[in-house]
């Protein structure tokens, strides 16, 4: 591991100021992804600013939302009774996202910022990775592609966004609160992530030194039903081949409100706006679910190693819709 200086921050403004002033500095929270990447030589910060003692944890509730401090752990959020009762697909995504040990360390802010699982990004011996070395190429495009994206890709990157909980949070229009040297700002999660385009190394809208402080998660109506389905090669601690997060509000068998997002297929957590349009105002039935699934995958750009994901993602979404509609009927 590359040597680094360590500073434990005692004040949020201090932490932001130190990292902003030093291009080689990074924040450290749970470290469940960051330390692995440092050990592998993918990340080599000169200075780590430990923010774990800052007052950025905790969960509060209003009638309309749950506010989650960025340092709240995955396990703490999954155990929250309001999340359990009103946002079950968020809880399901958290529990399916990591082992108990990791959930007790990994923070919500860190989970949203986790780096891709692309094997080529995580292996410094591979020279061609536009995320790690801009302009070097993308080894995945001509390599092994099974765990890569089919939506939001570009000719420069097909790396997959791996977060589970980001999928239902994107579907719910969660909002990220960010602190920087210029003060606080709020960013809808649907606008937070950036597809690779020509700059795969730029993954989100954060400026260097900006710190996620909290996430607001809107509550579903009490009549809503939701589910997160994760399809993977093995049940125990594995990343998604495809996943779907769905929440529906129904009345007399007609979908009044729909929230749909996909995981395991996008370079960013993928909000399926077109699928929502198909569902809204339609009867909850097989033909509609099939049409919604097809709409969700419009624009997919599979390569030979990811071609199977188109049908698998459609089937995953249909199964999730069937589950939610069945629970709501």
Tab-separated table of N, CA, C and O in Angstrom, residues 88-156:
chain	number	residue	atom	x	y	z
A	88	UNK	N	-40.015	-0.981	2.381
A	88	UNK	CA	-39.458	-2.338	2.474
A	88	UNK	C	-38.438	-2.655	1.390
A	88	UNK	O	-37.497	-3.424	1.640
A	89	UNK	N	-38.579	-2.102	0.175
A	89	UNK	CA	-37.598	-2.457	-0.848
A	89	UNK	C	-36.249	-1.803	-0.617
A	89	UNK	O	-35.225	-2.311	-1.075
A	90	UNK	N	-36.213	-0.708	0.146
A	90	UNK	CA	-34.923	-0.146	0.564
A	90	UNK	C	-34.256	-1.101	1.549
A	90	UNK	O	-33.054	-1.398	1.447
A	91	UNK	N	-35.018	-1.608	2.504
A	91	UNK	CA	-34.467	-2.554	3.478
A	91	UNK	C	-33.979	-3.827	2.790
A	91	UNK	O	-32.899	-4.345	3.098
A	92	UNK	N	-34.768	-4.327	1.850
A	92	UNK	CA	-34.362	-5.547	1.133
A	92	UNK	C	-33.051	-5.333	0.392
A	92	UNK	O	-32.167	-6.202	0.395
A	93	UNK	N	-32.899	-4.174	-0.255
A	93	UNK	CA	-31.662	-3.891	-0.993
A	93	UNK	C	-30.473	-3.801	-0.048
A	93	UNK	O	-29.370	-4.273	-0.366
A	94	UNK	N	-30.668	-3.220	1.117
A	94	UNK	CA	-29.588	-3.133	2.094
A	94	UNK	C	-29.159	-4.521	2.564
A	94	UNK	O	-27.964	-4.827	2.644
A	95	UNK	N	-30.130	-5.365	2.882
A	95	UNK	CA	-29.808	-6.684	3.411
A	95	UNK	C	-29.182	-7.591	2.353
A	95	UNK	O	-28.386	-8.478	2.689
A	96	UNK	N	-29.519	-7.360	1.092
A	96	UNK	CA	-28.953	-8.167	0.021
A	96	UNK	C	-27.630	-7.613	-0.495
A	96	UNK	O	-26.960	-8.250	-1.299
A	97	UNK	N	-27.245	-6.439	-0.010
A	97	UNK	CA	-26.095	-5.750	-0.573
A	97	UNK	C	-24.754	-6.159	-0.017
A	97	UNK	O	-23.721	-5.894	-0.645
A	98	UNK	N	-24.725	-6.777	1.151
A	98	UNK	CA	-23.434	-7.104	1.763
A	98	UNK	C	-23.655	-8.047	2.930
A	98	UNK	O	-24.782	-8.238	3.400
A	99	UNK	N	-22.560	-8.621	3.415
A	99	UNK	CA	-22.621	-9.470	4.599
A	99	UNK	C	-22.907	-8.620	5.832
A	99	UNK	O	-22.767	-7.387	5.812
A	100	UNK	N	-23.296	-9.275	6.927
A	100	UNK	CA	-23.584	-8.557	8.167
A	100	UNK	C	-22.364	-7.765	8.629
A	100	UNK	O	-22.475	-6.613	9.064
A	101	UNK	N	-21.184	-8.364	8.533
A	101	UNK	CA	-19.959	-7.671	8.966
A	101	UNK	C	-19.751	-6.379	8.189
A	101	UNK	O	-19.445	-5.327	8.767
A	102	UNK	N	-19.924	-6.451	6.874
A	102	UNK	CA	-19.743	-5.250	6.058
A	102	UNK	C	-20.836	-4.228	6.311
A	102	UNK	O	-20.577	-3.023	6.343
A	103	UNK	N	-22.071	-4.694	6.504
A	103	UNK	CA	-23.180	-3.760	6.757
A	103	UNK	C	-22.978	-2.983	8.045
A	103	UNK	O	-23.476	-1.871	8.191
A	104	UNK	N	-22.270	-3.560	8.981
A	104	UNK	CA	-22.000	-2.861	10.240
A	104	UNK	C	-20.854	-1.857	10.126
A	104	UNK	O	-20.620	-1.086	11.048
A	105	UNK	N	-20.121	-1.889	9.033
A	105	UNK	CA	-19.036	-0.926	8.794
A	105	UNK	C	-19.377	0.074	7.700
A	105	UNK	O	-19.072	1.264	7.817
A	106	UNK	N	-19.992	-0.406	6.639
A	106	UNK	CA	-20.222	0.427	5.454
A	106	UNK	C	-21.266	1.503	5.741
A	106	UNK	O	-22.332	1.236	6.299
A	107	UNK	N	-20.981	2.725	5.312
A	107	UNK	CA	-21.891	3.843	5.529
A	107	UNK	C	-22.766	4.071	4.303
A	107	UNK	O	-22.432	3.661	3.189
A	108	UNK	N	-23.866	4.767	4.515
A	108	UNK	CA	-24.769	5.062	3.404
A	108	UNK	C	-24.095	5.990	2.398
A	108	UNK	O	-24.170	5.780	1.185
A	109	UNK	N	-23.413	7.022	2.884
A	109	UNK	CA	-22.706	7.908	1.972
A	109	UNK	C	-21.663	7.170	1.172
A	109	UNK	O	-21.528	7.362	-0.049
A	110	UNK	N	-20.918	6.295	1.831
A	110	UNK	CA	-19.894	5.521	1.144
A	110	UNK	C	-20.476	4.543	0.148
A	110	UNK	O	-19.913	4.335	-0.934
A	111	UNK	N	-21.623	3.953	0.487
A	111	UNK	CA	-22.250	3.017	-0.440
A	111	UNK	C	-22.640	3.715	-1.737
A	111	UNK	O	-22.448	3.175	-2.828
A	112	UNK	N	-23.179	4.909	-1.637
A	112	UNK	CA	-23.575	5.638	-2.836
A	112	UNK	C	-22.370	6.013	-3.689
A	112	UNK	O	-22.494	6.199	-4.901
A	113	UNK	N	-21.197	6.126	-3.052
A	113	UNK	CA	-19.989	6.522	-3.765
A	113	UNK	C	-19.071	5.352	-4.096
A	113	UNK	O	-17.957	5.569	-4.567
A	114	UNK	N	-19.516	4.142	-3.865
A	114	UNK	CA	-18.631	2.997	-4.111
A	114	UNK	C	-18.229	2.933	-5.575
A	114	UNK	O	-18.984	3.330	-6.472
A	115	UNK	N	-17.024	2.447	-5.805
A	115	UNK	CA	-16.497	2.370	-7.156
A	115	UNK	C	-16.942	1.088	-7.842
A	115	UNK	O	-17.397	0.141	-7.212
A	116	UNK	N	-16.797	1.059	-9.133
A	116	UNK	CA	-17.242	-0.070	-9.928
A	116	UNK	C	-16.508	-1.361	-9.547
A	116	UNK	O	-15.372	-1.331	-9.073
A	117	UNK	N	-17.169	-2.489	-9.807
A	117	UNK	CA	-16.550	-3.786	-9.584
A	117	UNK	C	-15.814	-4.290	-10.826
A	117	UNK	O	-15.346	-5.428	-10.840
A	118	UNK	N	-15.687	-3.484	-11.854
A	118	UNK	CA	-15.005	-3.902	-13.081
A	118	UNK	C	-13.618	-4.446	-12.757
A	118	UNK	O	-12.792	-3.776	-12.143
A	119	UNK	N	-13.348	-5.671	-13.180
A	119	UNK	CA	-12.077	-6.324	-12.861
A	119	UNK	C	-10.895	-5.581	-13.482
A	119	UNK	O	-9.774	-5.630	-12.962
A	120	UNK	N	-11.122	-4.898	-14.587
A	120	UNK	CA	-10.033	-4.194	-15.271
A	120	UNK	C	-9.699	-2.886	-14.547
A	120	UNK	O	-8.536	-2.498	-14.467
A	121	UNK	N	-10.712	-2.226	-13.996
A	121	UNK	CA	-10.469	-1.038	-13.178
A	121	UNK	C	-9.690	-1.404	-11.921
A	121	UNK	O	-8.812	-0.669	-11.479
A	122	UNK	N	-9.981	-2.561	-11.358
A	122	UNK	CA	-9.407	-2.941	-10.074
A	122	UNK	C	-8.068	-3.668	-10.201
A	122	UNK	O	-7.532	-4.115	-9.198
A	123	UNK	N	-7.541	-3.757	-11.373
A	123	UNK	CA	-6.250	-4.415	-11.583
A	123	UNK	C	-5.279	-3.447	-12.246
A	123	UNK	O	-5.318	-3.249	-13.465
A	124	UNK	N	-4.391	-2.818	-11.477
A	124	UNK	CA	-3.453	-1.851	-12.059
A	124	UNK	C	-2.523	-2.459	-13.104
A	124	UNK	O	-1.907	-1.715	-13.878
A	125	UNK	N	-2.423	-3.790	-13.141
A	125	UNK	CA	-1.593	-4.433	-14.162
A	125	UNK	C	-2.223	-4.327	-15.545
A	125	UNK	O	-1.546	-4.553	-16.551
A	126	UNK	N	-3.507	-4.002	-15.592
A	126	UNK	CA	-4.190	-3.780	-16.868
A	126	UNK	C	-4.041	-2.313	-17.240
A	126	UNK	O	-4.585	-1.446	-16.553
A	127	UNK	N	-3.326	-1.985	-18.296
A	127	UNK	CA	-3.080	-0.576	-18.603
A	127	UNK	C	-4.300	0.158	-19.156
A	127	UNK	O	-4.422	1.374	-18.968
A	128	UNK	N	-5.199	-0.547	-19.836
A	128	UNK	CA	-6.299	0.113	-20.534
A	128	UNK	C	-7.532	0.202	-19.648
A	128	UNK	O	-8.331	-0.741	-19.554
A	129	UNK	N	-7.686	1.323	-18.964
A	129	UNK	CA	-8.891	1.596	-18.175
A	129	UNK	C	-9.085	3.099	-18.123
A	129	UNK	O	-8.334	3.802	-17.441
A	130	UNK	N	-10.092	3.584	-18.820
A	130	UNK	CA	-10.329	5.025	-18.875
A	130	UNK	C	-10.795	5.609	-17.550
A	130	UNK	O	-10.666	6.816	-17.337
A	131	UNK	N	-11.324	4.783	-16.657
A	131	UNK	CA	-11.684	5.279	-15.326
A	131	UNK	C	-10.434	5.526	-14.487
A	131	UNK	O	-10.350	6.505	-13.755
A	132	UNK	N	-9.500	4.610	-14.580
A	132	UNK	CA	-8.285	4.690	-13.773
A	132	UNK	C	-7.216	5.547	-14.435
A	132	UNK	O	-6.487	6.280	-13.761
A	133	UNK	N	-7.116	5.469	-15.748
A	133	UNK	CA	-6.100	6.209	-16.509
A	133	UNK	C	-6.761	6.797	-17.750
A	133	UNK	O	-6.815	6.138	-18.794
A	134	UNK	N	-7.354	7.990	-17.633
A	134	UNK	CA	-8.100	8.576	-18.749
A	134	UNK	C	-7.302	8.583	-20.050
A	134	UNK	O	-6.128	8.933	-20.079
A	135	UNK	N	-7.992	8.140	-21.109
A	135	UNK	CA	-7.370	8.104	-22.418
A	135	UNK	C	-6.647	6.818	-22.749
A	135	UNK	O	-6.135	6.663	-23.866
A	136	UNK	N	-6.623	5.864	-21.814
A	136	UNK	CA	-5.850	4.632	-22.023
A	136	UNK	C	-6.636	3.549	-22.753
A	136	UNK	O	-6.060	2.574	-23.230
A	137	UNK	N	-7.960	3.698	-22.843
A	137	UNK	CA	-8.784	2.680	-23.486
A	137	UNK	C	-9.640	1.927	-22.479
A	137	UNK	O	-9.626	2.212	-21.280
A	138	UNK	N	-10.389	0.954	-22.971
A	138	UNK	CA	-11.273	0.156	-22.114
A	138	UNK	C	-11.063	-1.319	-22.421
A	138	UNK	O	-11.528	-1.822	-23.451
A	139	UNK	N	-10.345	-1.997	-21.540
A	139	UNK	CA	-10.049	-3.415	-21.750
A	139	UNK	C	-11.308	-4.276	-21.721
A	139	UNK	O	-11.355	-5.336	-22.343
A	140	UNK	N	-12.340	-3.813	-21.006
A	140	UNK	CA	-13.548	-4.622	-20.876
A	140	UNK	C	-14.271	-4.788	-22.201
A	140	UNK	O	-14.923	-5.812	-22.442
A	141	UNK	N	-14.191	-3.804	-23.076
A	141	UNK	CA	-14.933	-3.863	-24.333
A	141	UNK	C	-14.482	-5.040	-25.189
A	141	UNK	O	-15.277	-5.642	-25.915
A	142	UNK	N	-13.221	-5.394	-25.084
A	142	UNK	CA	-12.726	-6.553	-25.839
A	142	UNK	C	-12.398	-7.731	-24.928
A	142	UNK	O	-11.874	-8.742	-25.398
A	143	UNK	N	-12.701	-7.599	-23.648
A	143	UNK	CA	-12.361	-8.635	-22.679
A	143	UNK	C	-13.576	-9.414	-22.210
A	143	UNK	O	-14.542	-9.605	-22.956
A	144	UNK	N	-13.523	-9.839	-20.958
A	144	UNK	CA	-14.623	-10.590	-20.348
A	144	UNK	C	-15.654	-9.591	-19.850
A	144	UNK	O	-15.358	-8.739	-19.010
A	145	UNK	N	-16.893	-9.704	-20.331
A	145	UNK	CA	-17.885	-8.639	-20.125
A	145	UNK	C	-19.061	-9.032	-19.238
A	145	UNK	O	-19.956	-8.216	-19.022
A	146	UNK	N	-19.075	-10.224	-18.704
A	146	UNK	CA	-20.267	-10.748	-18.026
A	146	UNK	C	-20.811	-9.819	-16.951
A	146	UNK	O	-22.020	-9.641	-16.821
A	147	UNK	N	-19.950	-9.189	-16.175
A	147	UNK	CA	-20.387	-8.346	-15.057
A	147	UNK	C	-20.393	-6.864	-15.421
A	147	UNK	O	-20.205	-6.008	-14.571
A	148	UNK	N	-20.671	-6.563	-16.686
A	148	UNK	CA	-20.619	-5.175	-17.129
A	148	UNK	C	-22.001	-4.666	-17.553
A	148	UNK	O	-22.988	-5.395	-17.528
A	149	UNK	N	-22.042	-3.401	-17.913
A	149	UNK	CA	-23.300	-2.700	-18.140
A	149	UNK	C	-23.766	-2.815	-19.584
A	149	UNK	O	-22.975	-3.009	-20.508
A	150	UNK	N	-25.083	-2.635	-19.762
A	150	UNK	CA	-25.680	-2.577	-21.102
A	150	UNK	C	-26.464	-1.276	-21.306
A	150	UNK	O	-26.883	-0.988	-22.423
A	151	UNK	N	-26.678	-0.514	-20.249
A	151	UNK	CA	-27.389	0.760	-20.329
A	151	UNK	C	-26.468	1.888	-19.877
A	151	UNK	O	-25.756	1.750	-18.879
A	152	UNK	N	-26.483	2.986	-20.610
A	152	UNK	CA	-25.665	4.136	-20.246
A	152	UNK	C	-24.208	3.989	-20.591
A	152	UNK	O	-23.373	4.760	-20.113
A	153	UNK	N	-23.867	3.015	-21.412
A	153	UNK	CA	-22.470	2.774	-21.756
A	153	UNK	C	-22.009	3.750	-22.841
A	153	UNK	O	-22.809	4.443	-23.475
A	154	UNK	N	-20.705	3.777	-23.050
A	154	UNK	CA	-20.136	4.550	-24.151
A	154	UNK	C	-19.013	3.742	-24.775
A	154	UNK	O	-18.657	2.661	-24.282
A	155	UNK	N	-18.438	4.270	-25.839
A	155	UNK	CA	-17.323	3.576	-26.483
A	155	UNK	C	-16.067	3.605	-25.628
A	155	UNK	O	-15.089	2.922	-25.941
A	156	UNK	N	-16.114	4.349	-24.508
A	156	UNK	CA	-14.944	4.460	-23.646
A	156	UNK	C	-15.078	3.712	-22.331
A	156	UNK	O	-14.094	3.574	-21.599
